[in-house]
N, C-alpha and C. Protein backbone atom coordinates (compact mmCIF):
# COMPACT_ATOMS: atom_id res chain seq x y z
N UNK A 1 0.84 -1.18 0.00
CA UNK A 1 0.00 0.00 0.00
C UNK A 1 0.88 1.23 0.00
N UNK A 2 0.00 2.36 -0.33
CA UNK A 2 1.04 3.55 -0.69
C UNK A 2 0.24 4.69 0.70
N UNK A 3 0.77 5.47 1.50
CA UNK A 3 0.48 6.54 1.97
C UNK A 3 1.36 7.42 1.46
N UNK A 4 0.20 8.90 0.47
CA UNK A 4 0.63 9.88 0.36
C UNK A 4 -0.03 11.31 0.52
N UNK A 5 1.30 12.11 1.09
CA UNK A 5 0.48 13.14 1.40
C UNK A 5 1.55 14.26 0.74
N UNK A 6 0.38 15.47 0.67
CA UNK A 6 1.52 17.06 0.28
C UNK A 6 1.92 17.70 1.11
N UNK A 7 3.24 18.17 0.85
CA UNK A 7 4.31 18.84 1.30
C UNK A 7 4.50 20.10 1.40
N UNK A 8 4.08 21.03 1.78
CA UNK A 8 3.86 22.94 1.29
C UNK A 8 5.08 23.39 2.03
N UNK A 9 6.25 24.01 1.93
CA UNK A 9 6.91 24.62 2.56
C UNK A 9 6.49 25.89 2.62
N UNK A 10 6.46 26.42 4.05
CA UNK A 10 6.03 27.80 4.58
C UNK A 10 7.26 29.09 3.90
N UNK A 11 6.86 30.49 3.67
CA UNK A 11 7.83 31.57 3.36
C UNK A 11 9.07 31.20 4.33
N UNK A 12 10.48 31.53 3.51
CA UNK A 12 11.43 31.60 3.89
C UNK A 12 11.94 30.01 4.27
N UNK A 13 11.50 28.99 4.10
CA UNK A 13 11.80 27.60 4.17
C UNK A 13 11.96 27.21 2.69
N UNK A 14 12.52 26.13 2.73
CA UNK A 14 12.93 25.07 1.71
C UNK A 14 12.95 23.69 1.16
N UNK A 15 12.61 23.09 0.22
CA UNK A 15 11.91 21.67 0.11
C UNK A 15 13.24 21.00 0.88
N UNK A 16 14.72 21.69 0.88
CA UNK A 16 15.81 21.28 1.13
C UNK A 16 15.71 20.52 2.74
N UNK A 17 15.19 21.74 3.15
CA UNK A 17 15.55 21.69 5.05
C UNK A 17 14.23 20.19 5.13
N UNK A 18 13.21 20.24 4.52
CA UNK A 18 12.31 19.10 4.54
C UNK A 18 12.88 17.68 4.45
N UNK A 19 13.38 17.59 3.29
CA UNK A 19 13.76 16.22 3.07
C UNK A 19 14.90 16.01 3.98
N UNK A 20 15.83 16.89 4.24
CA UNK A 20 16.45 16.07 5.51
C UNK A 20 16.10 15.73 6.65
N UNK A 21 15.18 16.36 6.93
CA UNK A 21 13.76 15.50 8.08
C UNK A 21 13.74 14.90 7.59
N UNK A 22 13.18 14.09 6.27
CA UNK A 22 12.16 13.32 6.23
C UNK A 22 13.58 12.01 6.18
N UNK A 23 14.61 12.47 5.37
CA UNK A 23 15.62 11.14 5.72
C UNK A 23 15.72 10.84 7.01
N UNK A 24 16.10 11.96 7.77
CA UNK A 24 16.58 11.38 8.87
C UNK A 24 15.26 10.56 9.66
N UNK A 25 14.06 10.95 9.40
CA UNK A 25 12.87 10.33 10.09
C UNK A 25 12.80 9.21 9.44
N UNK A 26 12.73 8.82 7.84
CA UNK A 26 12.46 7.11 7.13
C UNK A 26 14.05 6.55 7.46
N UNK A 27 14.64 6.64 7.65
CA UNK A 27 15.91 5.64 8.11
C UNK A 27 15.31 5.33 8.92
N UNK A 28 14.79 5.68 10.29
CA UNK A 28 14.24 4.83 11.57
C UNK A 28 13.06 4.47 11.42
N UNK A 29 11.67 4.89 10.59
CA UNK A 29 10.74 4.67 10.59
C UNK A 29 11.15 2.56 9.33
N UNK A 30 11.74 2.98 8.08
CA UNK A 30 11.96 2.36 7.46
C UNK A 30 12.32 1.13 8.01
N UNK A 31 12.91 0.79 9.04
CA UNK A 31 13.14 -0.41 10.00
C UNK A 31 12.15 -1.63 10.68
N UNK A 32 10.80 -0.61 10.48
CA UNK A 32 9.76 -1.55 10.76
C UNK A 32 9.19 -2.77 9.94
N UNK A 33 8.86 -3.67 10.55
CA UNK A 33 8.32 -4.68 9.39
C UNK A 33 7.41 -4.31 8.92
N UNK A 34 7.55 -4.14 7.42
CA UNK A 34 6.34 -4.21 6.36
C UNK A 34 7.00 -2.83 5.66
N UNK A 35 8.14 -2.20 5.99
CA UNK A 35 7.88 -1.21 5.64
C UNK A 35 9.30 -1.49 4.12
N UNK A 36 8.69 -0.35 3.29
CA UNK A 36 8.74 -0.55 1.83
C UNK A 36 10.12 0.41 1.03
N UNK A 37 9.80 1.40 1.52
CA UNK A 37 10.82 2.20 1.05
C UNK A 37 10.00 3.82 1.28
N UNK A 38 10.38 4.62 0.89
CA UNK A 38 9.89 6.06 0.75
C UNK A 38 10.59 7.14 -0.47
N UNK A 39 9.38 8.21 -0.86
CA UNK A 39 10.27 8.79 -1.98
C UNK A 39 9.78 10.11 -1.96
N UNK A 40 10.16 11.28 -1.97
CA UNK A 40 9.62 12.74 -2.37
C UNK A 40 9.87 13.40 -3.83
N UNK A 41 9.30 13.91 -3.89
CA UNK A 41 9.19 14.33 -5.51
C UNK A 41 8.64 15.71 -5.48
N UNK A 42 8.97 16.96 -6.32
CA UNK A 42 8.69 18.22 -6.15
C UNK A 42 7.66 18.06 -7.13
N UNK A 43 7.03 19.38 -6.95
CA UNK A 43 5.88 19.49 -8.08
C UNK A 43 6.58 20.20 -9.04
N UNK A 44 6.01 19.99 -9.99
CA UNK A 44 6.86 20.66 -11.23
C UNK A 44 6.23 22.10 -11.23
N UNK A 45 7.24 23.54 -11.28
CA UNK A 45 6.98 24.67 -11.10
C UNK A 45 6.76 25.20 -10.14
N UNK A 46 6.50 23.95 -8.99
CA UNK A 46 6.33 24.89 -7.71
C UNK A 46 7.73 23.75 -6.52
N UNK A 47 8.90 24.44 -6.34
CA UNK A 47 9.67 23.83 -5.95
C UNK A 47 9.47 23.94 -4.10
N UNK A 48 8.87 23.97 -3.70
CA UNK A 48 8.79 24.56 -2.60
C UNK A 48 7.23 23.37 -2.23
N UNK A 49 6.73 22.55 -3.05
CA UNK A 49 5.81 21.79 -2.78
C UNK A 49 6.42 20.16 -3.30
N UNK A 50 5.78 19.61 -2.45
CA UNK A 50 6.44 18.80 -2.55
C UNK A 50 5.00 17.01 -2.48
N UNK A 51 5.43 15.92 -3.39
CA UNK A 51 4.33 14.94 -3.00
C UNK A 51 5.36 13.96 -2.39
N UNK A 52 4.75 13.21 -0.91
CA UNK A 52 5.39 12.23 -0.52
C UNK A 52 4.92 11.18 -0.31
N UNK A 53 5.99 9.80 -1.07
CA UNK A 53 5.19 8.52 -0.82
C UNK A 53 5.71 7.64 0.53
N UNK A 54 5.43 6.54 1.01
CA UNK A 54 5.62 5.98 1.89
C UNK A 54 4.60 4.54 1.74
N UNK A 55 5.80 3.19 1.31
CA UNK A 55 4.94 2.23 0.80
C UNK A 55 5.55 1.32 2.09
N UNK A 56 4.36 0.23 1.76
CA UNK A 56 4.72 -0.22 3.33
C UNK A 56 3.55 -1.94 2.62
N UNK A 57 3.74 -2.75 3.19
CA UNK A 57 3.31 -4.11 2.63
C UNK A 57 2.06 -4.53 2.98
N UNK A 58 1.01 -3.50 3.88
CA UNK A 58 -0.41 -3.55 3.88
C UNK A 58 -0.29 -1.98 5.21
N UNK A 59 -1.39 -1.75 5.09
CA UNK A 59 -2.09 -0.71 5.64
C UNK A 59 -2.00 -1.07 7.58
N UNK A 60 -1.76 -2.81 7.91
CA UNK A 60 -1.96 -3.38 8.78
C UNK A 60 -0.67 -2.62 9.58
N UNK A 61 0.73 -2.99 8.93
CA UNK A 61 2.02 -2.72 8.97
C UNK A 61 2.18 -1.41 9.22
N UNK A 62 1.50 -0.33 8.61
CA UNK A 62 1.73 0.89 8.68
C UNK A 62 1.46 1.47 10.02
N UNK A 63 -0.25 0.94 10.43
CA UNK A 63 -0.44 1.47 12.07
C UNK A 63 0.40 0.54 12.60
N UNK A 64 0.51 -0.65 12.29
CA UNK A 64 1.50 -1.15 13.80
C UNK A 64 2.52 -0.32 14.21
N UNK A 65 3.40 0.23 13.40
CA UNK A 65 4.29 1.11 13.29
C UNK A 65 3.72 2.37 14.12
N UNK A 66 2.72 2.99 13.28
CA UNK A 66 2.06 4.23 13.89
C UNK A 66 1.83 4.21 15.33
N UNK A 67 1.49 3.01 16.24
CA UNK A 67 0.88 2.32 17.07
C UNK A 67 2.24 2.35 18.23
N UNK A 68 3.74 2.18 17.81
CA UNK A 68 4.51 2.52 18.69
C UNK A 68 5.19 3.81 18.67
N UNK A 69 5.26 4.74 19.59
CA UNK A 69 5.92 5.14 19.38
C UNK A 69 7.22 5.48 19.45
N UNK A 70 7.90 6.71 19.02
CA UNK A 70 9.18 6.65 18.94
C UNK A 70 9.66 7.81 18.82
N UNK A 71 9.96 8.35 20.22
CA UNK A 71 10.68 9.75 20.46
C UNK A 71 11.30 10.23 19.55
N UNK A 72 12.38 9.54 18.80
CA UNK A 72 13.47 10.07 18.11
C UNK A 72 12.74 10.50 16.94
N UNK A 73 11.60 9.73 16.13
CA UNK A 73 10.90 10.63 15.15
C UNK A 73 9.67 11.21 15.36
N UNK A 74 9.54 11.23 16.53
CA UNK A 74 8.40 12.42 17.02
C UNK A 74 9.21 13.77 16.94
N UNK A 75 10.70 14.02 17.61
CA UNK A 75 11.70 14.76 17.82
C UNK A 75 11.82 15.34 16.09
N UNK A 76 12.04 14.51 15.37
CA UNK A 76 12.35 14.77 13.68
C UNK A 76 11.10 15.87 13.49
N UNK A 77 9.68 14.92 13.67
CA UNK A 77 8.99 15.56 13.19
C UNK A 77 8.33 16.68 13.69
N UNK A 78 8.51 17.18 14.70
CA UNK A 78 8.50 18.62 15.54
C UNK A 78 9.04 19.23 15.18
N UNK A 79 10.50 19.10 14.73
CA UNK A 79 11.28 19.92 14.54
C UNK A 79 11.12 20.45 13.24
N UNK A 80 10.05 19.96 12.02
CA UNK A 80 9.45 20.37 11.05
C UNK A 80 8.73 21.25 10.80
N UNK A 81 8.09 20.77 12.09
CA UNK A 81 6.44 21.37 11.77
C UNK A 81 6.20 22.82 11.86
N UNK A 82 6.96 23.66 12.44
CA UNK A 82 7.01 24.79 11.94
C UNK A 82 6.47 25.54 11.00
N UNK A 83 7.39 24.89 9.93
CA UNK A 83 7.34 25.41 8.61
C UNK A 83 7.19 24.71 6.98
N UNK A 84 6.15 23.58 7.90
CA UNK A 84 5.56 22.58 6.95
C UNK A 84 3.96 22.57 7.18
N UNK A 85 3.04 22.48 5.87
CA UNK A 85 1.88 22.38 6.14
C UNK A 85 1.94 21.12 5.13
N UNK A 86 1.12 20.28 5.99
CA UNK A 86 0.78 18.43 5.45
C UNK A 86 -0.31 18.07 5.34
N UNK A 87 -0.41 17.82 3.86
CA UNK A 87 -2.06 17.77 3.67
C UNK A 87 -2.02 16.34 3.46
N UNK A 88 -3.14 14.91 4.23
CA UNK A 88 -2.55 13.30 3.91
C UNK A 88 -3.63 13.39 2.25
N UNK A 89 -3.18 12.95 1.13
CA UNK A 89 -4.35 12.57 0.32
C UNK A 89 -4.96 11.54 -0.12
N UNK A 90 -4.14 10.41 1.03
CA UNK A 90 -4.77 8.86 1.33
C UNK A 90 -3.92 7.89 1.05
N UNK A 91 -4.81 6.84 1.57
CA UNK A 91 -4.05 5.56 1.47
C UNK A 91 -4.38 4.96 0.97
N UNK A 92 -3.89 3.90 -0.35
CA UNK A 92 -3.80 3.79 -1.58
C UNK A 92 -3.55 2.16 -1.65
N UNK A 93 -4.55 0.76 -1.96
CA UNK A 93 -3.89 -0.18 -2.14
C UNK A 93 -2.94 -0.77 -3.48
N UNK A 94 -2.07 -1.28 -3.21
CA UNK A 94 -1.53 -1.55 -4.45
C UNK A 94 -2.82 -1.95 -5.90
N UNK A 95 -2.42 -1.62 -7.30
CA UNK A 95 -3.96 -1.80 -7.79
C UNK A 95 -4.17 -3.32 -8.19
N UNK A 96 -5.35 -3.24 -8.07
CA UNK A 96 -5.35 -4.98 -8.48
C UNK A 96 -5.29 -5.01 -10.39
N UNK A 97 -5.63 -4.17 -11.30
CA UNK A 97 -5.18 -4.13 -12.57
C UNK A 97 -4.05 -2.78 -12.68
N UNK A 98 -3.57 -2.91 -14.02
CA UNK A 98 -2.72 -1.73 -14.41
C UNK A 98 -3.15 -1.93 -15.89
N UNK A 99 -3.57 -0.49 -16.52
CA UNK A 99 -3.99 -0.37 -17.71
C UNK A 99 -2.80 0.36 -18.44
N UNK A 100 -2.55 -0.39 -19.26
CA UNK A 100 -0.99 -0.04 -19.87
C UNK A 100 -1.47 0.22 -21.79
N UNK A 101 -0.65 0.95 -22.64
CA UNK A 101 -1.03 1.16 -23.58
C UNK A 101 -0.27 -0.60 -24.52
N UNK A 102 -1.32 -1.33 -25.76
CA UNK A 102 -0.85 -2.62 -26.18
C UNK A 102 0.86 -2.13 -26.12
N UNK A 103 1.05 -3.66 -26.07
CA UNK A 103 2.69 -4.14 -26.26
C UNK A 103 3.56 -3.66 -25.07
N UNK A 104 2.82 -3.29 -24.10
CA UNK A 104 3.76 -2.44 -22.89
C UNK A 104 3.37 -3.47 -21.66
N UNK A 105 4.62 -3.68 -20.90
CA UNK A 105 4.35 -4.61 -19.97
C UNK A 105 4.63 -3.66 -18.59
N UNK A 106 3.91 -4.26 -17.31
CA UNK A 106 4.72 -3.22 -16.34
C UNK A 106 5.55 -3.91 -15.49
């Protein structure tokens, strides 16, 4: 499954100062079982916004995770929040088809 949400950096912040939160927070979050990998991606034209994924091997995995916590990325993510506004735009199961154009495999 995919959780993703948007990324808005506030005036005078940077998608920069973000993603090194967000590394330093998925290195420890990433340790949990089920968990998948993570990726940020800017919006095109607006560098300062940002979409983030976070895949994880069912939705089950994700709260277990959510379910403990863990100072050190509560600490990460405080230290964000400042000058981040996070909008979640859901959680996403892997799809059961993929519609691909003929002769294209995925």
């Amino acid at each position: 499954m995919k959780f993703i949400f948007e990324v808005r950096m506030k005036e005078g912040h940077t998608a920069e100062e973000y993603a090194d939160a967000w590394v330093r927070a998925s290195e420890i979050i990433q340790q949990a079982p089920g968990a998948r990998g993570t990726e940020l991606h800017r919006k095109i034209g607006d560098p300062n916004t940002m979409i983030a994924i976070a895949r994880w091997d069912s939705k089950e995995a994700r709260d277990a995770m959510e379910s403990k916590h863990n100072p050190s990325v509560a600490d990460i993510i405080r230290s964000v929040a400042p000058f981040v506004e996070i909008t979640p735009l859901g959680e996403f199961e892997e799809p059961e088809w993929v519609v691909l154009p003929p002769g294209r495999s995925g």
